[in-house]
mmCIF file of C-alpha atoms and ligand atoms in Angstrom:
data_model
loop_
_atom_site.group_PDB
_atom_site.id
_atom_site.type_symbol
_atom_site.label_atom_id
_atom_site.label_comp_id
_atom_site.label_asym_id
_atom_site.label_seq_id
_atom_site.Cartn_x
_atom_site.Cartn_y
_atom_site.Cartn_z
ATOM 1 C CA MET A 379 37.507 115.926 88.653
ATOM 2 C CA VAL A 380 34.706 118.318 87.653
ATOM 3 C CA VAL A 381 35.641 122.014 87.255
ATOM 4 C CA ALA A 382 33.240 124.149 89.318
ATOM 5 C CA GLN A 383 31.059 126.502 87.317
ATOM 6 C CA ASN A 384 31.304 129.565 89.609
ATOM 7 C CA ILE A 385 28.025 130.946 88.295
ATOM 8 C CA TYR A 386 27.859 133.547 91.107
ATOM 9 C CA ASP A 387 30.752 135.444 89.451
ATOM 10 C CA ARG A 388 28.721 135.714 86.201
ATOM 11 C CA PRO A 389 27.458 139.359 86.145
ATOM 12 C CA ASP A 390 23.859 138.644 85.086
ATOM 13 C CA PHE A 391 23.469 135.816 87.654
ATOM 14 C CA PHE A 392 25.060 137.831 90.427
ATOM 15 C CA ALA A 393 22.807 140.851 89.693
ATOM 16 C CA GLY A 394 19.710 138.638 89.841
ATOM 17 C CA TYR A 395 20.823 136.806 92.942
ATOM 18 C CA SER A 396 21.571 140.042 94.732
ATOM 19 C CA ARG A 397 17.932 141.122 94.242
ATOM 20 C CA LEU A 398 16.390 137.965 95.851
ATOM 21 C CA GLY A 399 14.612 138.434 99.171
ATOM 22 C CA ARG A 400 17.171 136.252 100.967
ATOM 23 C CA SER A 401 19.991 138.351 99.559
ATOM 24 C CA VAL A 402 18.447 141.615 100.657
ATOM 25 C CA ALA A 403 17.043 140.536 104.048
ATOM 26 C CA GLY A 404 19.523 137.819 104.953
ATOM 27 C CA LEU A 405 18.464 135.025 107.302
ATOM 28 C CA GLY A 406 15.154 136.828 107.924
ATOM 29 C CA GLY A 407 14.384 136.468 104.209
ATOM 30 C CA ALA A 408 15.210 132.730 104.134
ATOM 31 C CA PRO A 409 11.985 130.855 105.040
ATOM 32 C CA GLU A 410 13.814 127.645 105.953
ATOM 33 C CA TRP A 411 16.148 129.380 108.425
ATOM 34 C CA PRO A 412 13.868 129.094 111.496
ATOM 35 C CA LEU A 413 13.777 125.306 111.004
ATOM 36 C CA LEU A 414 17.467 125.007 110.114
ATOM 37 C CA ARG A 415 18.365 127.030 113.201
ATOM 38 C CA THR A 416 16.678 124.439 115.463
ATOM 39 C CA MET A 417 19.006 121.803 113.963
ATOM 40 C CA LEU A 418 22.193 123.572 115.046
ATOM 41 C CA PRO A 419 24.156 122.590 118.115
ATOM 42 C CA GLU A 420 25.263 125.228 120.622
ATOM 43 C CA VAL A 421 27.710 127.497 118.786
ATOM 44 C CA ARG A 422 29.024 129.469 121.742
ATOM 45 C CA GLY A 423 32.734 128.928 122.109
ATOM 46 C CA ARG A 424 32.801 126.630 119.030
ATOM 47 C CA ARG A 425 34.935 126.745 115.873
ATOM 48 C CA VAL A 426 32.588 127.114 112.936
ATOM 49 C CA VAL A 427 33.156 126.642 109.196
ATOM 50 C CA ASP A 428 30.531 127.859 106.658
ATOM 51 C CA LEU A 429 30.881 126.216 103.250
ATOM 52 C CA GLY A 430 29.551 128.332 100.395
ATOM 53 C CA CYS A 431 29.069 131.217 102.824
ATOM 54 C CA GLY A 432 27.852 133.645 100.175
ATOM 55 C CA PHE A 433 27.276 137.115 101.641
ATOM 56 C CA GLY A 434 28.228 135.858 105.112
ATOM 57 C CA TRP A 435 24.838 136.112 106.768
ATOM 58 C CA PHE A 436 25.336 132.914 108.759
ATOM 59 C CA CYS A 437 28.955 133.790 109.621
ATOM 60 C CA ARG A 438 27.806 136.987 111.240
ATOM 61 C CA TRP A 439 24.937 135.197 113.029
ATOM 62 C CA ALA A 440 27.345 132.564 114.427
ATOM 63 C CA ALA A 441 29.801 135.264 115.579
ATOM 64 C CA GLY A 442 26.887 137.057 117.231
ATOM 65 C CA ALA A 443 25.891 133.819 118.941
ATOM 66 C CA GLY A 444 29.348 133.595 120.514
ATOM 67 C CA ALA A 445 31.300 131.267 118.185
ATOM 68 C CA ALA A 446 35.043 131.282 118.979
ATOM 69 C CA SER A 447 35.904 131.506 115.322
ATOM 70 C CA VAL A 448 33.988 131.470 112.023
ATOM 71 C CA ARG A 449 35.620 130.653 108.716
ATOM 72 C CA GLY A 450 33.502 131.496 105.642
ATOM 73 C CA LEU A 451 34.578 129.768 102.409
ATOM 74 C CA ASP A 452 33.207 130.391 98.931
ATOM 75 C CA LEU A 453 34.167 130.051 95.298
ATOM 76 C CA SER A 454 32.865 133.436 94.253
ATOM 77 C CA GLN A 455 34.893 136.627 94.447
ATOM 78 C CA ASN A 456 31.650 138.582 94.104
ATOM 79 C CA MET A 457 30.007 136.911 97.080
ATOM 80 C CA LEU A 458 33.083 137.211 99.310
ATOM 81 C CA ALA A 459 33.590 140.872 98.372
ATOM 82 C CA ARG A 460 30.132 141.724 99.747
ATOM 83 C CA ALA A 461 30.595 139.393 102.720
ATOM 84 C CA ARG A 462 33.812 141.219 103.662
ATOM 85 C CA ALA A 463 32.242 144.623 103.123
ATOM 86 C CA GLU A 464 29.364 143.806 105.484
ATOM 87 C CA THR A 465 31.350 142.092 108.205
ATOM 88 C CA PRO A 466 32.909 144.088 111.014
ATOM 89 C CA ASP A 467 36.543 143.316 111.713
ATOM 90 C CA ASP A 468 35.815 141.510 115.002
ATOM 91 C CA GLY A 469 38.695 139.049 114.949
ATOM 92 C CA VAL A 470 36.211 136.177 114.942
ATOM 93 C CA ILE A 471 35.157 135.913 111.255
ATOM 94 C CA SER A 472 37.515 135.272 108.370
ATOM 95 C CA TYR A 473 36.774 134.618 104.735
ATOM 96 C CA ALA A 474 38.692 132.820 101.980
ATOM 97 C CA ILE A 475 38.192 131.615 98.449
ATOM 98 C CA ALA A 476 37.760 127.847 98.270
ATOM 99 C CA ASP A 477 36.260 125.350 95.858
ATOM 100 C CA LEU A 478 34.182 122.649 97.561
ATOM 101 C CA GLU A 479 35.264 120.175 94.834
ATOM 102 C CA THR A 480 38.887 120.417 95.934
ATOM 103 C CA LEU A 481 38.418 121.582 99.513
ATOM 104 C CA GLU A 482 41.096 120.841 102.080
ATOM 105 C CA LEU A 483 40.623 121.480 105.818
ATOM 106 C CA ALA A 484 42.950 120.728 108.719
ATOM 107 C CA ALA A 485 42.120 117.618 110.773
ATOM 108 C CA ALA A 486 39.908 118.179 113.810
ATOM 109 C CA SER A 487 39.869 121.939 113.167
ATOM 110 C CA ALA A 488 36.101 122.545 113.433
ATOM 111 C CA ASP A 489 33.303 121.793 115.852
ATOM 112 C CA LEU A 490 30.504 122.730 113.442
ATOM 113 C CA VAL A 491 30.572 122.662 109.670
ATOM 114 C CA TYR A 492 27.528 124.451 108.267
ATOM 115 C CA SER A 493 26.399 124.921 104.696
ATOM 116 C CA SER A 494 23.320 126.569 103.274
ATOM 117 C CA LEU A 495 22.260 125.793 99.694
ATOM 118 C CA ALA A 496 25.728 125.148 98.280
ATOM 119 C CA PHE A 497 26.101 121.336 98.195
ATOM 120 C CA HIS A 498 23.851 120.915 95.145
ATOM 121 C CA TYR A 499 26.544 122.693 93.129
ATOM 122 C CA VAL A 500 29.098 120.020 94.097
ATOM 123 C CA ALA A 501 29.663 117.042 91.802
ATOM 124 C CA ASP A 502 31.662 114.900 94.208
ATOM 125 C CA ALA A 503 29.666 114.914 97.409
ATOM 126 C CA ALA A 504 31.366 111.808 98.798
ATOM 127 C CA ARG A 505 34.773 113.470 98.628
ATOM 128 C CA LEU A 506 33.389 116.581 100.319
ATOM 129 C CA TYR A 507 31.679 114.649 103.122
ATOM 130 C CA ALA A 508 34.920 112.745 103.755
ATOM 131 C CA VAL A 509 36.916 115.975 104.030
ATOM 132 C CA ILE A 510 34.317 117.441 106.393
ATOM 133 C CA ARG A 511 34.394 114.311 108.537
ATOM 134 C CA GLU A 512 38.134 114.543 109.013
ATOM 135 C CA ALA A 513 37.921 118.291 109.694
ATOM 136 C CA LEU A 514 35.454 117.789 112.509
ATOM 137 C CA ALA A 515 36.564 117.248 116.087
ATOM 138 C CA PRO A 516 35.091 114.191 117.865
ATOM 139 C CA ASN A 517 31.325 114.666 118.198
ATOM 140 C CA GLY A 518 31.510 117.631 115.817
ATOM 141 C CA MET A 519 28.410 118.327 113.746
ATOM 142 C CA LEU A 520 27.660 118.876 110.045
ATOM 143 C CA VAL A 521 24.417 120.788 109.483
ATOM 144 C CA PHE A 522 23.432 121.677 105.925
ATOM 145 C CA SER A 523 20.623 122.574 103.581
ATOM 146 C CA THR A 524 20.552 121.652 99.913
ATOM 147 C CA GLU A 525 18.040 121.708 97.106
ATOM 148 C CA HIS A 526 15.688 118.725 97.643
ATOM 149 C CA PRO A 527 16.143 115.913 95.104
ATOM 150 C CA ILE A 528 12.414 115.982 94.288
ATOM 151 C CA PHE A 529 12.819 119.698 93.470
ATOM 152 C CA MET A 530 15.774 119.279 91.201
ATOM 153 C CA ALA A 531 15.294 115.871 89.527
ATOM 154 C CA ALA A 532 13.728 117.186 86.316
ATOM 155 C CA ASP A 533 15.622 118.994 83.561
ATOM 156 C CA ASN A 534 14.802 122.701 83.692
ATOM 157 C CA ALA A 535 12.745 121.979 86.839
ATOM 158 C CA GLY A 536 9.788 124.270 87.244
ATOM 159 C CA TRP A 537 5.973 124.469 87.477
ATOM 160 C CA ARG A 538 4.050 123.164 84.494
ATOM 161 C CA ASP A 539 0.377 123.681 83.570
ATOM 162 C CA ASP A 540 -1.383 120.410 84.525
ATOM 163 C CA GLY A 541 -4.030 120.831 81.811
ATOM 164 C CA THR A 542 -6.870 121.305 84.319
ATOM 165 C CA GLY A 543 -6.179 124.898 85.362
ATOM 166 C CA GLY A 544 -3.726 123.864 88.058
ATOM 167 C CA LYS A 545 -0.001 123.420 88.044
ATOM 168 C CA THR A 546 2.330 120.565 88.776
ATOM 169 C CA TRP A 547 6.075 120.063 89.332
ATOM 170 C CA PRO A 548 7.505 117.172 87.318
ATOM 171 C CA VAL A 549 9.827 114.615 88.927
ATOM 172 C CA ASP A 550 11.530 113.053 85.867
ATOM 173 C CA HIS A 551 14.337 110.508 85.867
ATOM 174 C CA TYR A 552 14.668 110.780 89.621
ATOM 175 C CA ALA A 553 16.971 107.759 89.780
ATOM 176 C CA VAL A 554 19.365 109.124 87.164
ATOM 177 C CA GLU A 555 21.901 111.033 89.193
ATOM 178 C CA GLY A 556 24.263 113.685 87.873
ATOM 179 C CA ALA A 557 24.291 117.118 86.319
ATOM 180 C CA ARG A 558 21.082 119.097 85.834
ATOM 181 C CA VAL A 559 21.146 122.251 83.730
ATOM 182 C CA THR A 560 18.543 124.880 84.537
ATOM 183 C CA ASP A 561 17.798 128.431 83.524
ATOM 184 C CA TRP A 562 17.503 130.284 86.826
ATOM 185 C CA LEU A 563 18.647 133.930 86.968
ATOM 186 C CA SER A 564 20.893 133.048 83.999
ATOM 187 C CA VAL A 565 21.046 130.357 81.341
ATOM 188 C CA GLY A 566 22.881 127.109 81.820
ATOM 189 C CA VAL A 567 23.156 126.879 85.626
ATOM 190 C CA VAL A 568 24.640 123.489 86.476
ATOM 191 C CA LYS A 569 23.625 121.595 89.664
ATOM 192 C CA TYR A 570 24.101 117.947 90.674
ATOM 193 C CA HIS A 571 21.141 115.714 91.476
ATOM 194 C CA ARG A 572 21.482 112.874 93.988
ATOM 195 C CA THR A 573 18.599 110.828 95.335
ATOM 196 C CA MET A 574 17.620 111.156 98.980
ATOM 197 C CA ALA A 575 18.994 107.637 99.636
ATOM 198 C CA THR A 576 22.335 108.480 98.063
ATOM 199 C CA THR A 577 22.756 111.613 100.105
ATOM 200 C CA LEU A 578 21.955 109.926 103.399
ATOM 201 C CA ASN A 579 23.781 106.705 102.692
ATOM 202 C CA THR A 580 26.895 108.566 101.483
ATOM 203 C CA LEU A 581 26.954 110.493 104.740
ATOM 204 C CA ILE A 582 26.667 107.224 106.728
ATOM 205 C CA ARG A 583 29.408 105.645 104.619
ATOM 206 C CA CYS A 584 31.668 108.658 105.187
ATOM 207 C CA GLY A 585 31.442 108.267 108.965
ATOM 208 C CA PHE A 586 28.430 110.332 110.031
ATOM 209 C CA ALA A 587 25.511 109.438 112.264
ATOM 210 C CA ILE A 588 22.455 111.296 110.917
ATOM 211 C CA THR A 589 20.642 112.901 113.768
ATOM 212 C CA ARG A 590 17.829 114.787 112.012
ATOM 213 C CA VAL A 591 16.383 115.218 108.507
ATOM 214 C CA GLU A 592 13.829 117.802 107.504
ATOM 215 C CA GLU A 593 12.071 118.595 104.202
ATOM 216 C CA PHE A 594 11.234 122.264 104.460
ATOM 217 C CA SER A 595 7.628 123.215 104.114
ATOM 218 C CA PRO A 596 6.293 126.619 105.225
ATOM 219 C CA THR A 597 4.193 126.826 108.367
ATOM 220 C CA PRO A 598 0.649 128.264 108.148
ATOM 221 C CA GLU A 599 1.949 131.325 109.958
ATOM 222 C CA GLN A 600 4.666 131.794 107.325
ATOM 223 C CA ILE A 601 2.125 131.422 104.513
ATOM 224 C CA ALA A 602 -0.223 133.922 106.193
ATOM 225 C CA ALA A 603 2.634 136.420 106.405
ATOM 226 C CA ASN A 604 3.894 135.696 102.880
ATOM 227 C CA PRO A 605 1.199 134.124 100.644
ATOM 228 C CA SER A 606 3.697 133.457 97.838
ATOM 229 C CA LEU A 607 5.082 130.636 100.018
ATOM 230 C CA ALA A 608 1.808 128.655 99.637
ATOM 231 C CA GLU A 609 3.053 126.788 96.577
ATOM 232 C CA GLU A 610 5.940 125.368 98.594
ATOM 233 C CA VAL A 611 3.620 122.885 100.285
ATOM 234 C CA HIS A 612 3.164 121.004 96.988
ATOM 235 C CA ARG A 613 6.727 119.720 96.793
ATOM 236 C CA PRO A 614 9.769 120.086 99.038
ATOM 237 C CA MET A 615 12.262 122.635 97.883
ATOM 238 C CA PHE A 616 14.950 122.148 100.520
ATOM 239 C CA LEU A 617 16.426 119.155 102.287
ATOM 240 C CA LEU A 618 17.918 119.907 105.724
ATOM 241 C CA VAL A 619 20.315 117.440 107.379
ATOM 242 C CA ALA A 620 22.102 117.302 110.739
ATOM 243 C CA ALA A 621 24.791 114.653 111.189
ATOM 244 C CA ARG A 622 27.330 113.937 113.893
ATOM 245 C CA ARG A 623 30.864 112.789 113.273
ATOM 246 C CA GLN A 624 31.116 109.152 114.346
ATOM 247 C CA ALA A 625 34.056 108.342 116.578
HETATM 248 C C1 LIG B 1165 22.538 129.854 97.041
HETATM 249 S S1 LIG B 1165 24.073 130.578 97.491
HETATM 250 C C2 LIG B 1165 24.002 130.435 99.263
HETATM 251 C C3 LIG B 1165 24.840 131.426 100.001
HETATM 252 C C4 LIG B 1165 24.761 131.322 101.525
HETATM 253 N N1 LIG B 1165 25.186 130.043 102.006
HETATM 254 C C5 LIG B 1165 23.359 131.614 101.958
HETATM 255 O O1 LIG B 1165 22.626 130.665 102.286
HETATM 256 O O2 LIG B 1165 22.973 132.777 101.970
HETATM 257 C C6 LIG B 1165 25.270 129.329 97.051
HETATM 258 C C7 LIG B 1165 26.716 129.713 97.363
HETATM 259 O O3 LIG B 1165 27.531 128.573 97.090
HETATM 260 C C8 LIG B 1165 28.738 129.036 96.460
HETATM 261 N N2 LIG B 1165 29.281 127.935 95.691
HETATM 262 C C9 LIG B 1165 28.760 127.318 94.583
HETATM 263 N N3 LIG B 1165 29.626 126.381 94.131
HETATM 264 C C10 LIG B 1165 30.671 126.382 94.985
HETATM 265 C C11 LIG B 1165 31.866 125.610 95.064
HETATM 266 N N4 LIG B 1165 32.143 124.653 94.169
HETATM 267 N N5 LIG B 1165 32.765 125.934 96.023
HETATM 268 C C12 LIG B 1165 32.500 126.890 96.940
HETATM 269 N N6 LIG B 1165 31.354 127.600 96.937
HETATM 270 C C13 LIG B 1165 30.470 127.375 95.959
HETATM 271 C C14 LIG B 1165 28.255 130.188 95.588
HETATM 272 O O4 LIG B 1165 29.329 131.017 95.164
HETATM 273 C C15 LIG B 1165 27.230 130.866 96.492
HETATM 274 O O5 LIG B 1165 27.855 131.826 97.296
#
């Protein structure tokens, strides 16, 4: 079993992450959120689990949308400390430390399992999907975002000068799955690359019916409001998946 890196508890990484737009503004600073939100089932009255909940932005949104309970799980003490500090004690939201590599959840204990941008840190996705499937009640949904495999295939993925005054994003050894080490906010950040086919087929094999797949690209309105998003149309950064537990 792979030991999780817990990069969010490294001081330099945490300081940099805390300054990102999405860390300061929450869901309103996450350009993929409007699309991801449309992939969610009704949360009113439902039991929700948020895997890799970070600062708890989605937990608070789900509670505000009427969820019966929201359980936020994360590996990082730093992330959970801020989540707790910013969450009113409403009796709906609870947080706990958990490692998605070794996660255990009670059978049929959730109606919606949600995760935003945490699964690419997990080496054993098949184990995780199987645990989630057993934790979902019949017809329960898994909705998640993850870094897109085109975005993360290359080592030290990033824009390169294309030699003609433009820039390009390499997609190297796409079919070679496994660890990718990048320097983002800190040196030596480890993520796990899986092809699109592997992600979708593993979900199917683990007992999910995939109901929707999106590759986030900003809308013209989003680009007009935030021109720095324009480069996101050249390659997909995020993969968004909604899947239903098969009977
Ligand atoms: C990019 S942040 C996303 C946070 C939050 N979901 C959001 O969208 O605002 C990724 C989160 O995943 C957590 N994480 C990374 N590896 C993890 C693991 N093995 N188990 C649990 N959480 C993990 C990190 O600590 C961090 O809070």
